[in-house]
């Protein structure tokens, strides 16, 4: 082959394409980090499964052939303890039945979780909404506005929330019932949501305020101000989109906290009362039979522990995934 033909073949040969580097958005980067966290992915799967089972509790119970209101009194001994197949796991009653009433334990857990999740979700949403608004206003406007809001927040944080809820439970529930809005357990649910939100939003506002104080000094906010953007536009277009990461983490960590709070107050008799069912009521009943039927207490306590642990692990995984200082 001549030198000219060799040179021509080299020229005609296709040039290898350089690798294309695809850019990734912050959302894609966070999702890739979250997927690498095996514990967080497993916890997220468990959390979604438990929420779905709670939401579709009637359908799940119908598929399994169980009913939360069916009594199996003929399977209880004189002391109310289940005997035979009702005392343990079986096809008819996967987790056994509850001592004293003979109701199916799994059905009671599923239906009870609906009330517990409802209180936790509504409380988290209400407290976060108030704290989000107060934090943005105080962090952006600063000065006297931030001072007044900060002192009011400090005043609320100084209150012993647990003892305040215990002391005001009965009179406030009675007052709510007299208004005619709701009665019975509805009034107790409304009381818990209002008071847990009232004492919960100051912590949210502190977090949002600190984030806003940091963001308002960034270059993109300064550039927006120099271009004549209004305060409303700066808050809605520049600050709020950059606050979703801490908000998501706070929500994932607050839900299990409010779930546990609802269980504690129901356990103490300050929350939802029978014949309705929540995890707190089931735990309260389980303590009476812990020596003769420990499985009742262990299953109920384990259910609450698994839910709270799963949500906490998801919150930790989200916090790591949304951290801009994490390895990309």
PDB file of C-alpha atoms in Angstrom:
ATOM      1  CA  UNK A   1       0.000   0.000   0.000  1.00  0.00           C
ATOM      2  CA  UNK A   2       1.370   3.426  -0.911  1.00  0.00           C
ATOM      3  CA  UNK A   3       1.897   6.185   1.597  1.00  0.00           C
ATOM      4  CA  UNK A   4      -0.832   8.313   0.003  1.00  0.00           C
ATOM      5  CA  UNK A   5      -3.441   5.565   0.225  1.00  0.00           C
ATOM      6  CA  UNK A   6      -2.467   4.895   3.818  1.00  0.00           C
ATOM      7  CA  UNK A   7      -2.811   8.561   4.644  1.00  0.00           C
ATOM      8  CA  UNK A   8      -6.202   8.706   2.933  1.00  0.00           C
ATOM      9  CA  UNK A   9      -7.440   5.664   4.856  1.00  0.00           C
ATOM     10  CA  UNK A  10      -6.392   7.309   8.071  1.00  0.00           C
ATOM     11  CA  UNK A  11      -8.285  10.439   7.127  1.00  0.00           C
ATOM     12  CA  UNK A  12     -11.391   8.484   6.133  1.00  0.00           C
ATOM     13  CA  UNK A  13     -11.364   6.410   9.337  1.00  0.00           C
ATOM     14  CA  UNK A  14     -14.105   7.537  11.722  1.00  0.00           C
ATOM     15  CA  UNK A  15     -12.877   9.565  14.616  1.00  0.00           C
ATOM     16  CA  UNK A  16     -13.826   7.947  17.938  1.00  0.00           C
ATOM     17  CA  UNK A  17     -16.510   9.993  19.620  1.00  0.00           C
ATOM     18  CA  UNK A  18     -15.512  11.569  22.914  1.00  0.00           C
ATOM     19  CA  UNK A  19     -17.551  10.437  25.914  1.00  0.00           C
ATOM     20  CA  UNK A  20     -20.537  12.651  26.600  1.00  0.00           C
ATOM     21  CA  UNK A  21     -20.855  13.838  30.177  1.00  0.00           C
ATOM     22  CA  UNK A  22     -24.513  14.155  31.055  1.00  0.00           C
ATOM     23  CA  UNK A  23     -25.428  16.726  33.649  1.00  0.00           C
ATOM     24  CA  UNK A  24     -27.578  15.721  36.604  1.00  0.00           C
ATOM     25  CA  UNK A  25     -30.050  17.830  38.497  1.00  0.00           C
ATOM     26  CA  UNK A  26     -29.909  18.060  42.303  1.00  0.00           C
ATOM     27  CA  UNK A  27     -32.967  15.803  42.446  1.00  0.00           C
ATOM     28  CA  UNK A  28     -31.222  13.125  40.373  1.00  0.00           C
ATOM     29  CA  UNK A  29     -28.091  13.378  42.503  1.00  0.00           C
ATOM     30  CA  UNK A  30     -30.110  13.012  45.712  1.00  0.00           C
ATOM     31  CA  UNK A  31     -32.027  10.038  44.312  1.00  0.00           C
ATOM     32  CA  UNK A  32     -28.814   8.278  43.272  1.00  0.00           C
ATOM     33  CA  UNK A  33     -27.403   8.755  46.771  1.00  0.00           C
ATOM     34  CA  UNK A  34     -30.613   7.505  48.343  1.00  0.00           C
ATOM     35  CA  UNK A  35     -30.635   4.392  46.133  1.00  0.00           C
ATOM     36  CA  UNK A  36     -27.128   3.506  47.279  1.00  0.00           C
ATOM     37  CA  UNK A  37     -28.324   3.473  50.882  1.00  0.00           C
ATOM     38  CA  UNK A  38     -29.616  -0.096  51.208  1.00  0.00           C
ATOM     39  CA  UNK A  39     -30.917   0.430  54.740  1.00  0.00           C
ATOM     40  CA  UNK A  40     -32.814   3.537  53.689  1.00  0.00           C
ATOM     41  CA  UNK A  41     -34.331   1.773  50.675  1.00  0.00           C
ATOM     42  CA  UNK A  42     -35.461  -1.163  52.803  1.00  0.00           C
ATOM     43  CA  UNK A  43     -36.918   1.203  55.420  1.00  0.00           C
ATOM     44  CA  UNK A  44     -38.719   3.168  52.692  1.00  0.00           C
ATOM     45  CA  UNK A  45     -40.231  -0.037  51.339  1.00  0.00           C
ATOM     46  CA  UNK A  46     -41.435  -1.058  54.801  1.00  0.00           C
ATOM     47  CA  UNK A  47     -42.852   2.430  55.440  1.00  0.00           C
ATOM     48  CA  UNK A  48     -44.763   2.445  52.139  1.00  0.00           C
ATOM     49  CA  UNK A  49     -46.063  -1.071  52.812  1.00  0.00           C
ATOM     50  CA  UNK A  50     -47.281  -0.157  56.300  1.00  0.00           C
ATOM     51  CA  UNK A  51     -48.922   3.065  55.093  1.00  0.00           C
ATOM     52  CA  UNK A  52     -50.630   1.192  52.266  1.00  0.00           C
ATOM     53  CA  UNK A  53     -51.898  -1.534  54.591  1.00  0.00           C
ATOM     54  CA  UNK A  54     -53.227   1.123  56.947  1.00  0.00           C
ATOM     55  CA  UNK A  55     -54.912   3.085  54.168  1.00  0.00           C
ATOM     56  CA  UNK A  56     -56.496  -0.022  52.656  1.00  0.00           C
ATOM     57  CA  UNK A  57     -57.172  -1.779  55.958  1.00  0.00           C
ATOM     58  CA  UNK A  58     -60.773  -2.758  55.024  1.00  0.00           C
ATOM     59  CA  UNK A  59     -59.585  -4.377  51.788  1.00  0.00           C
ATOM     60  CA  UNK A  60     -56.685  -6.176  53.506  1.00  0.00           C
ATOM     61  CA  UNK A  61     -58.982  -7.482  56.230  1.00  0.00           C
ATOM     62  CA  UNK A  62     -61.513  -8.665  53.643  1.00  0.00           C
ATOM     63  CA  UNK A  63     -58.798 -10.525  51.734  1.00  0.00           C
ATOM     64  CA  UNK A  64     -57.529 -12.193  54.917  1.00  0.00           C
ATOM     65  CA  UNK A  65     -61.065 -12.962  56.078  1.00  0.00           C
ATOM     66  CA  UNK A  66     -60.755 -11.114  59.390  1.00  0.00           C
ATOM     67  CA  UNK A  67     -62.954  -8.492  61.013  1.00  0.00           C
ATOM     68  CA  UNK A  68     -61.980  -6.052  63.790  1.00  0.00           C
ATOM     69  CA  UNK A  69     -65.429  -6.185  65.393  1.00  0.00           C
ATOM     70  CA  UNK A  70     -66.041  -9.947  65.461  1.00  0.00           C
ATOM     71  CA  UNK A  71     -66.049 -11.392  68.994  1.00  0.00           C
ATOM     72  CA  UNK A  72     -64.732 -14.877  69.708  1.00  0.00           C
ATOM     73  CA  UNK A  73     -65.923 -15.142  73.283  1.00  0.00           C
ATOM     74  CA  UNK A  74     -66.477 -18.877  73.034  1.00  0.00           C
ATOM     75  CA  UNK A  75     -62.718 -19.320  72.554  1.00  0.00           C
ATOM     76  CA  UNK A  76     -61.813 -17.539  75.805  1.00  0.00           C
ATOM     77  CA  UNK A  77     -61.443 -19.147  79.200  1.00  0.00           C
ATOM     78  CA  UNK A  78     -63.004 -17.842  82.413  1.00  0.00           C
ATOM     79  CA  UNK A  79     -60.248 -15.245  82.831  1.00  0.00           C
ATOM     80  CA  UNK A  80     -60.618 -13.969  79.286  1.00  0.00           C
ATOM     81  CA  UNK A  81     -57.398 -15.526  77.940  1.00  0.00           C
ATOM     82  CA  UNK A  82     -57.661 -17.170  74.489  1.00  0.00           C
ATOM     83  CA  UNK A  83     -57.253 -20.920  74.366  1.00  0.00           C
ATOM     84  CA  UNK A  84     -56.581 -23.421  71.627  1.00  0.00           C
ATOM     85  CA  UNK A  85     -55.929 -22.046  68.127  1.00  0.00           C
ATOM     86  CA  UNK A  86     -57.049 -18.553  69.175  1.00  0.00           C
ATOM     87  CA  UNK A  87     -54.098 -18.207  71.528  1.00  0.00           C
ATOM     88  CA  UNK A  88     -51.502 -18.274  68.750  1.00  0.00           C
ATOM     89  CA  UNK A  89     -50.969 -17.870  65.037  1.00  0.00           C
ATOM     90  CA  UNK A  90     -53.479 -19.536  62.763  1.00  0.00           C
ATOM     91  CA  UNK A  91     -54.962 -19.206  59.298  1.00  0.00           C
ATOM     92  CA  UNK A  92     -58.186 -17.677  60.632  1.00  0.00           C
ATOM     93  CA  UNK A  93     -56.361 -15.273  62.963  1.00  0.00           C
ATOM     94  CA  UNK A  94     -52.779 -14.637  61.725  1.00  0.00           C
ATOM     95  CA  UNK A  95     -51.670 -12.907  64.972  1.00  0.00           C
ATOM     96  CA  UNK A  96     -54.172 -14.471  67.336  1.00  0.00           C
ATOM     97  CA  UNK A  97     -56.984 -12.697  69.145  1.00  0.00           C
ATOM     98  CA  UNK A  98     -57.077 -10.092  71.893  1.00  0.00           C
ATOM     99  CA  UNK A  99     -57.658 -11.314  75.449  1.00  0.00           C
ATOM    100  CA  UNK A 100     -60.857 -10.146  77.070  1.00  0.00           C
ATOM    101  CA  UNK A 101     -62.749  -9.369  73.858  1.00  0.00           C
ATOM    102  CA  UNK A 102     -61.636 -12.070  71.409  1.00  0.00           C
ATOM    103  CA  UNK A 103     -61.218  -9.583  68.566  1.00  0.00           C
ATOM    104  CA  UNK A 104     -58.662 -10.311  65.870  1.00  0.00           C
ATOM    105  CA  UNK A 105     -55.348  -8.667  66.778  1.00  0.00           C
ATOM    106  CA  UNK A 106     -54.145  -8.062  63.213  1.00  0.00           C
ATOM    107  CA  UNK A 107     -57.425  -6.399  62.247  1.00  0.00           C
ATOM    108  CA  UNK A 108     -57.300  -4.218  65.345  1.00  0.00           C
ATOM    109  CA  UNK A 109     -53.695  -3.206  64.547  1.00  0.00           C
ATOM    110  CA  UNK A 110     -54.584  -2.301  60.967  1.00  0.00           C
ATOM    111  CA  UNK A 111     -57.652  -0.282  61.872  1.00  0.00           C
ATOM    112  CA  UNK A 112     -55.914   1.284  64.866  1.00  0.00           C
ATOM    113  CA  UNK A 113     -53.005   2.399  62.698  1.00  0.00           C
ATOM    114  CA  UNK A 114     -55.412   4.461  60.573  1.00  0.00           C
ATOM    115  CA  UNK A 115     -56.232   6.726  63.516  1.00  0.00           C
ATOM    116  CA  UNK A 116     -52.599   6.872  64.629  1.00  0.00           C
ATOM    117  CA  UNK A 117     -51.356   7.767  61.136  1.00  0.00           C
ATOM    118  CA  UNK A 118     -54.139  10.313  60.658  1.00  0.00           C
ATOM    119  CA  UNK A 119     -53.201  12.143  63.871  1.00  0.00           C
ATOM    120  CA  UNK A 120     -49.485  12.016  63.044  1.00  0.00           C
ATOM    121  CA  UNK A 121     -49.910  13.236  59.444  1.00  0.00           C
ATOM    122  CA  UNK A 122     -52.356  16.050  60.277  1.00  0.00           C
ATOM    123  CA  UNK A 123     -50.246  17.202  63.229  1.00  0.00           C
ATOM    124  CA  UNK A 124     -47.049  17.202  61.173  1.00  0.00           C
ATOM    125  CA  UNK A 125     -48.740  19.105  58.339  1.00  0.00           C
ATOM    126  CA  UNK A 126     -50.256  21.726  60.653  1.00  0.00           C
ATOM    127  CA  UNK A 127     -47.130  22.271  62.738  1.00  0.00           C
ATOM    128  CA  UNK A 128     -44.899  22.426  59.674  1.00  0.00           C
ATOM    129  CA  UNK A 129     -47.182  24.906  57.893  1.00  0.00           C
ATOM    130  CA  UNK A 130     -47.173  27.305  60.858  1.00  0.00           C
ATOM    131  CA  UNK A 131     -43.460  26.876  61.499  1.00  0.00           C
ATOM    132  CA  UNK A 132     -42.658  27.298  57.800  1.00  0.00           C
ATOM    133  CA  UNK A 133     -44.519  30.613  57.576  1.00  0.00           C
ATOM    134  CA  UNK A 134     -43.154  32.004  60.858  1.00  0.00           C
ATOM    135  CA  UNK A 135     -39.598  30.908  60.030  1.00  0.00           C
ATOM    136  CA  UNK A 136     -39.618  32.544  56.601  1.00  0.00           C
ATOM    137  CA  UNK A 137     -41.083  35.807  57.903  1.00  0.00           C
ATOM    138  CA  UNK A 138     -38.645  36.040  60.813  1.00  0.00           C
ATOM    139  CA  UNK A 139     -35.588  34.958  58.823  1.00  0.00           C
ATOM    140  CA  UNK A 140     -36.201  37.218  55.835  1.00  0.00           C
ATOM    141  CA  UNK A 141     -37.427  40.426  57.462  1.00  0.00           C
ATOM    142  CA  UNK A 142     -35.228  40.163  60.577  1.00  0.00           C
ATOM    143  CA  UNK A 143     -35.137  43.236  62.817  1.00  0.00           C
ATOM    144  CA  UNK A 144     -38.129  43.817  65.082  1.00  0.00           C
ATOM    145  CA  UNK A 145     -40.278  41.274  63.273  1.00  0.00           C
ATOM    146  CA  UNK A 146     -37.739  38.534  63.918  1.00  0.00           C
ATOM    147  CA  UNK A 147     -37.305  39.737  67.487  1.00  0.00           C
ATOM    148  CA  UNK A 148     -41.015  39.578  68.323  1.00  0.00           C
ATOM    149  CA  UNK A 149     -41.468  36.209  66.670  1.00  0.00           C
ATOM    150  CA  UNK A 150     -38.325  34.876  68.327  1.00  0.00           C
ATOM    151  CA  UNK A 151     -39.446  35.908  71.813  1.00  0.00           C
ATOM    152  CA  UNK A 152     -42.882  34.367  71.247  1.00  0.00           C
ATOM    153  CA  UNK A 153     -41.221  31.161  70.074  1.00  0.00           C
ATOM    154  CA  UNK A 154     -38.981  31.126  73.155  1.00  0.00           C
ATOM    155  CA  UNK A 155     -42.070  31.638  75.325  1.00  0.00           C
ATOM    156  CA  UNK A 156     -43.773  28.565  73.822  1.00  0.00           C
ATOM    157  CA  UNK A 157     -40.631  26.455  74.024  1.00  0.00           C
ATOM    158  CA  UNK A 158     -40.445  27.208  77.750  1.00  0.00           C
ATOM    159  CA  UNK A 159     -43.794  25.487  78.367  1.00  0.00           C
ATOM    160  CA  UNK A 160     -43.730  21.841  79.521  1.00  0.00           C
ATOM    161  CA  UNK A 161     -45.831  20.566  76.621  1.00  0.00           C
ATOM    162  CA  UNK A 162     -46.459  17.087  78.022  1.00  0.00           C
ATOM    163  CA  UNK A 163     -47.815  18.308  81.351  1.00  0.00           C
ATOM    164  CA  UNK A 164     -49.852  21.043  79.669  1.00  0.00           C
ATOM    165  CA  UNK A 165     -51.574  18.462  77.459  1.00  0.00           C
ATOM    166  CA  UNK A 166     -52.202  16.183  80.445  1.00  0.00           C
ATOM    167  CA  UNK A 167     -53.636  19.016  82.532  1.00  0.00           C
ATOM    168  CA  UNK A 168     -55.827  20.534  79.805  1.00  0.00           C
ATOM    169  CA  UNK A 169     -57.060  17.313  78.214  1.00  0.00           C
ATOM    170  CA  UNK A 170     -60.418  16.877  79.941  1.00  0.00           C
ATOM    171  CA  UNK A 171     -61.527  20.539  80.115  1.00  0.00           C
ATOM    172  CA  UNK A 172     -60.532  21.236  76.520  1.00  0.00           C
ATOM    173  CA  UNK A 173     -62.209  18.092  75.175  1.00  0.00           C
ATOM    174  CA  UNK A 174     -65.355  19.073  77.074  1.00  0.00           C
ATOM    175  CA  UNK A 175     -65.160  22.590  75.605  1.00  0.00           C
ATOM    176  CA  UNK A 176     -64.733  21.220  72.072  1.00  0.00           C
ATOM    177  CA  UNK A 177     -67.762  18.954  72.526  1.00  0.00           C
ATOM    178  CA  UNK A 178     -69.872  21.881  73.728  1.00  0.00           C
ATOM    179  CA  UNK A 179     -69.114  23.792  70.555  1.00  0.00           C
ATOM    180  CA  UNK A 180     -70.904  21.051  68.624  1.00  0.00           C
ATOM    181  CA  UNK A 181     -68.125  20.639  66.056  1.00  0.00           C
ATOM    182  CA  UNK A 182     -67.278  17.049  66.997  1.00  0.00           C
ATOM    183  CA  UNK A 183     -68.057  14.749  69.884  1.00  0.00           C
ATOM    184  CA  UNK A 184     -66.527  11.750  71.614  1.00  0.00           C
ATOM    185  CA  UNK A 185     -63.350  10.433  70.077  1.00  0.00           C
ATOM    186  CA  UNK A 186     -63.550  13.079  67.364  1.00  0.00           C
ATOM    187  CA  UNK A 187     -63.125  15.772  70.018  1.00  0.00           C
ATOM    188  CA  UNK A 188     -60.160  13.895  71.513  1.00  0.00           C
ATOM    189  CA  UNK A 189     -58.515  13.549  68.109  1.00  0.00           C
ATOM    190  CA  UNK A 190     -59.029  17.260  67.400  1.00  0.00           C
ATOM    191  CA  UNK A 191     -57.603  18.159  70.824  1.00  0.00           C
ATOM    192  CA  UNK A 192     -54.447  16.107  70.201  1.00  0.00           C
ATOM    193  CA  UNK A 193     -53.925  17.583  66.743  1.00  0.00           C
ATOM    194  CA  UNK A 194     -54.380  21.175  67.963  1.00  0.00           C
ATOM    195  CA  UNK A 195     -52.178  20.921  71.026  1.00  0.00           C
ATOM    196  CA  UNK A 196     -49.427  18.779  69.510  1.00  0.00           C
ATOM    197  CA  UNK A 197     -49.270  21.221  66.590  1.00  0.00           C
ATOM    198  CA  UNK A 198     -49.325  24.237  68.920  1.00  0.00           C
ATOM    199  CA  UNK A 199     -46.328  22.987  70.883  1.00  0.00           C
ATOM    200  CA  UNK A 200     -44.595  21.504  67.842  1.00  0.00           C
ATOM    201  CA  UNK A 201     -44.329  24.381  65.389  1.00  0.00           C
ATOM    202  CA  UNK A 202     -41.712  26.447  67.303  1.00  0.00           C
ATOM    203  CA  UNK A 203     -39.059  23.820  66.630  1.00  0.00           C
ATOM    204  CA  UNK A 204     -39.886  23.839  62.914  1.00  0.00           C
ATOM    205  CA  UNK A 205     -39.784  27.627  62.768  1.00  0.00           C
ATOM    206  CA  UNK A 206     -36.310  27.699  64.330  1.00  0.00           C
ATOM    207  CA  UNK A 207     -35.000  25.348  61.639  1.00  0.00           C
ATOM    208  CA  UNK A 208     -36.621  27.247  58.756  1.00  0.00           C
ATOM    209  CA  UNK A 209     -35.476  30.591  60.154  1.00  0.00           C
ATOM    210  CA  UNK A 210     -31.843  29.444  60.285  1.00  0.00           C
ATOM    211  CA  UNK A 211     -32.045  28.218  56.688  1.00  0.00           C
ATOM    212  CA  UNK A 212     -33.596  31.490  55.487  1.00  0.00           C
ATOM    213  CA  UNK A 213     -30.950  33.568  57.285  1.00  0.00           C
ATOM    214  CA  UNK A 214     -28.301  31.631  55.381  1.00  0.00           C
ATOM    215  CA  UNK A 215     -30.071  31.705  52.008  1.00  0.00           C
ATOM    216  CA  UNK A 216     -30.869  35.440  52.007  1.00  0.00           C
ATOM    217  CA  UNK A 217     -27.135  36.222  51.947  1.00  0.00           C
ATOM    218  CA  UNK A 218     -26.473  34.048  48.876  1.00  0.00           C
ATOM    219  CA  UNK A 219     -25.542  35.527  45.523  1.00  0.00           C
ATOM    220  CA  UNK A 220     -28.759  34.559  43.721  1.00  0.00           C
ATOM    221  CA  UNK A 221     -30.855  36.420  46.298  1.00  0.00           C
ATOM    222  CA  UNK A 222     -28.583  39.458  46.103  1.00  0.00           C
ATOM    223  CA  UNK A 223     -28.834  39.368  42.297  1.00  0.00           C
ATOM    224  CA  UNK A 224     -32.627  39.174  42.459  1.00  0.00           C
ATOM    225  CA  UNK A 225     -32.712  42.177  44.787  1.00  0.00           C
ATOM    226  CA  UNK A 226     -30.377  44.126  42.484  1.00  0.00           C
ATOM    227  CA  UNK A 227     -32.685  43.409  39.542  1.00  0.00           C
ATOM    228  CA  UNK A 228     -35.584  44.929  41.451  1.00  0.00           C
ATOM    229  CA  UNK A 229     -37.470  41.744  42.335  1.00  0.00           C
ATOM    230  CA  UNK A 230     -40.222  42.194  44.884  1.00  0.00           C
ATOM    231  CA  UNK A 231     -40.080  40.602  48.319  1.00  0.00           C
ATOM    232  CA  UNK A 232     -42.880  38.246  47.387  1.00  0.00           C
ATOM    233  CA  UNK A 233     -41.021  37.039  44.304  1.00  0.00           C
ATOM    234  CA  UNK A 234     -37.771  36.579  46.232  1.00  0.00           C
ATOM    235  CA  UNK A 235     -39.514  34.541  48.920  1.00  0.00           C
ATOM    236  CA  UNK A 236     -41.601  32.398  46.548  1.00  0.00           C
ATOM    237  CA  UNK A 237     -39.119  31.983  43.687  1.00  0.00           C
ATOM    238  CA  UNK A 238     -35.729  32.112  45.386  1.00  0.00           C
ATOM    239  CA  UNK A 239     -36.112  31.012  49.020  1.00  0.00           C
ATOM    240  CA  UNK A 240     -38.992  28.511  49.119  1.00  0.00           C
ATOM    241  CA  UNK A 241     -37.608  26.164  46.391  1.00  0.00           C
ATOM    242  CA  UNK A 242     -34.356  25.899  48.354  1.00  0.00           C
ATOM    243  CA  UNK A 243     -36.130  24.952  51.592  1.00  0.00           C
ATOM    244  CA  UNK A 244     -37.715  21.704  50.425  1.00  0.00           C
ATOM    245  CA  UNK A 245     -34.701  19.563  51.367  1.00  0.00           C
ATOM    246  CA  UNK A 246     -34.813  20.357  55.117  1.00  0.00           C
ATOM    247  CA  UNK A 247     -38.629  20.250  55.044  1.00  0.00           C
ATOM    248  CA  UNK A 248     -38.645  16.709  53.631  1.00  0.00           C
ATOM    249  CA  UNK A 249     -36.169  15.570  56.275  1.00  0.00           C
ATOM    250  CA  UNK A 250     -38.169  17.207  59.072  1.00  0.00           C
ATOM    251  CA  UNK A 251     -41.387  15.563  57.883  1.00  0.00           C
ATOM    252  CA  UNK A 252     -39.816  12.108  57.739  1.00  0.00           C
ATOM    253  CA  UNK A 253     -38.407  12.516  61.255  1.00  0.00           C
ATOM    254  CA  UNK A 254     -41.496  14.151  62.770  1.00  0.00           C
ATOM    255  CA  UNK A 255     -44.051  11.550  61.685  1.00  0.00           C
ATOM    256  CA  UNK A 256     -42.651   8.772  63.903  1.00  0.00           C
ATOM    257  CA  UNK A 257     -42.370  11.207  66.806  1.00  0.00           C
ATOM    258  CA  UNK A 258     -46.042  12.117  66.601  1.00  0.00           C
ATOM    259  CA  UNK A 259     -46.981   8.459  66.147  1.00  0.00           C
ATOM    260  CA  UNK A 260     -45.235   7.675  69.420  1.00  0.00           C
ATOM    261  CA  UNK A 261     -46.833  10.707  71.102  1.00  0.00           C
ATOM    262  CA  UNK A 262     -50.318   9.586  70.094  1.00  0.00           C
ATOM    263  CA  UNK A 263     -49.603   6.115  71.444  1.00  0.00           C
ATOM    264  CA  UNK A 264     -48.394   7.553  74.753  1.00  0.00           C
ATOM    265  CA  UNK A 265     -51.428   9.777  75.276  1.00  0.00           C
ATOM    266  CA  UNK A 266     -53.849   7.016  74.285  1.00  0.00           C
ATOM    267  CA  UNK A 267     -52.003   4.673  76.640  1.00  0.00           C
ATOM    268  CA  UNK A 268     -52.535   7.195  79.452  1.00  0.00           C
ATOM    269  CA  UNK A 269     -56.236   7.494  78.606  1.00  0.00           C
ATOM    270  CA  UNK A 270     -55.972  11.043  77.253  1.00  0.00           C
ATOM    271  CA  UNK A 271     -56.366  10.176  73.584  1.00  0.00           C
ATOM    272  CA  UNK A 272     -58.820   8.055  71.649  1.00  0.00           C
ATOM    273  CA  UNK A 273     -60.966   5.834  73.844  1.00  0.00           C
ATOM    274  CA  UNK A 274     -62.590   2.397  73.231  1.00  0.00           C
ATOM    275  CA  UNK A 275     -64.427   1.038  71.340  1.00  0.00           C
ATOM    276  CA  UNK A 276     -62.113   2.719  68.829  1.00  0.00           C
ATOM    277  CA  UNK A 277     -58.645   1.238  68.534  1.00  0.00           C
ATOM    278  CA  UNK A 278     -55.173   2.756  68.331  1.00  0.00           C
ATOM    279  CA  UNK A 279     -51.740   1.410  69.120  1.00  0.00           C
ATOM    280  CA  UNK A 280     -51.795   3.205  72.452  1.00  0.00           C
ATOM    281  CA  UNK A 281     -55.100   1.576  73.457  1.00  0.00           C
ATOM    282  CA  UNK A 282     -53.824  -1.861  72.412  1.00  0.00           C
ATOM    283  CA  UNK A 283     -50.649  -1.362  74.458  1.00  0.00           C
ATOM    284  CA  UNK A 284     -52.710  -0.289  77.449  1.00  0.00           C
ATOM    285  CA  UNK A 285     -54.823  -3.439  77.179  1.00  0.00           C
ATOM    286  CA  UNK A 286     -51.759  -5.605  76.626  1.00  0.00           C
ATOM    287  CA  UNK A 287     -50.206  -4.585  79.959  1.00  0.00           C
ATOM    288  CA  UNK A 288     -53.054  -6.298  81.807  1.00  0.00           C
ATOM    289  CA  UNK A 289     -52.279  -9.648  80.163  1.00  0.00           C
ATOM    290  CA  UNK A 290     -48.501  -9.392  79.853  1.00  0.00           C
ATOM    291  CA  UNK A 291     -47.874 -12.277  82.275  1.00  0.00           C
ATOM    292  CA  UNK A 292     -50.516 -14.719  80.994  1.00  0.00           C
ATOM    293  CA  UNK A 293     -50.232 -13.842  77.274  1.00  0.00           C
ATOM    294  CA  UNK A 294     -46.958 -11.995  76.568  1.00  0.00           C
ATOM    295  CA  UNK A 295     -47.358 -12.398  72.795  1.00  0.00           C
ATOM    296  CA  UNK A 296     -50.167  -9.811  72.827  1.00  0.00           C
ATOM    297  CA  UNK A 297     -47.868  -7.178  74.343  1.00  0.00           C
ATOM    298  CA  UNK A 298     -44.816  -8.144  72.278  1.00  0.00           C
ATOM    299  CA  UNK A 299     -46.657  -8.062  68.930  1.00  0.00           C
ATOM    300  CA  UNK A 300     -48.304  -4.705  69.671  1.00  0.00           C
ATOM    301  CA  UNK A 301     -45.081  -3.120  70.948  1.00  0.00           C
ATOM    302  CA  UNK A 302     -43.067  -4.557  68.047  1.00  0.00           C
ATOM    303  CA  UNK A 303     -45.527  -3.077  65.540  1.00  0.00           C
ATOM    304  CA  UNK A 304     -45.036   0.405  66.956  1.00  0.00           C
ATOM    305  CA  UNK A 305     -41.255  -0.035  67.177  1.00  0.00           C
ATOM    306  CA  UNK A 306     -41.008  -1.223  63.551  1.00  0.00           C
ATOM    307  CA  UNK A 307     -43.045   1.718  62.234  1.00  0.00           C
ATOM    308  CA  UNK A 308     -41.133   4.340  64.223  1.00  0.00           C
ATOM    309  CA  UNK A 309     -37.759   2.776  63.379  1.00  0.00           C
ATOM    310  CA  UNK A 310     -38.586   2.536  59.654  1.00  0.00           C
ATOM    311  CA  UNK A 311     -39.579   6.209  59.428  1.00  0.00           C
ATOM    312  CA  UNK A 312     -36.508   7.288  61.399  1.00  0.00           C
ATOM    313  CA  UNK A 313     -34.222   5.316  59.082  1.00  0.00           C
ATOM    314  CA  UNK A 314     -35.896   6.876  56.053  1.00  0.00           C
ATOM    315  CA  UNK A 315     -35.354  10.308  57.595  1.00  0.00           C
ATOM    316  CA  UNK A 316     -31.672   9.596  58.191  1.00  0.00           C
ATOM    317  CA  UNK A 317     -31.254   8.329  54.625  1.00  0.00           C
ATOM    318  CA  UNK A 318     -32.998  11.403  53.195  1.00  0.00           C
ATOM    319  CA  UNK A 319     -30.841  13.700  55.292  1.00  0.00           C
ATOM    320  CA  UNK A 320     -27.688  12.049  53.923  1.00  0.00           C
ATOM    321  CA  UNK A 321     -29.005  12.063  50.340  1.00  0.00           C
ATOM    322  CA  UNK A 322     -29.984  15.734  50.414  1.00  0.00           C
ATOM    323  CA  UNK A 323     -26.753  16.880  52.065  1.00  0.00           C
ATOM    324  CA  UNK A 324     -24.860  18.921  49.447  1.00  0.00           C
ATOM    325  CA  UNK A 325     -21.569  18.116  51.157  1.00  0.00           C
ATOM    326  CA  UNK A 326     -22.023  14.381  50.627  1.00  0.00           C
ATOM    327  CA  UNK A 327     -19.910  12.553  48.074  1.00  0.00           C
ATOM    328  CA  UNK A 328     -21.418  12.736  44.623  1.00  0.00           C
TER     329      UNK A 328
END
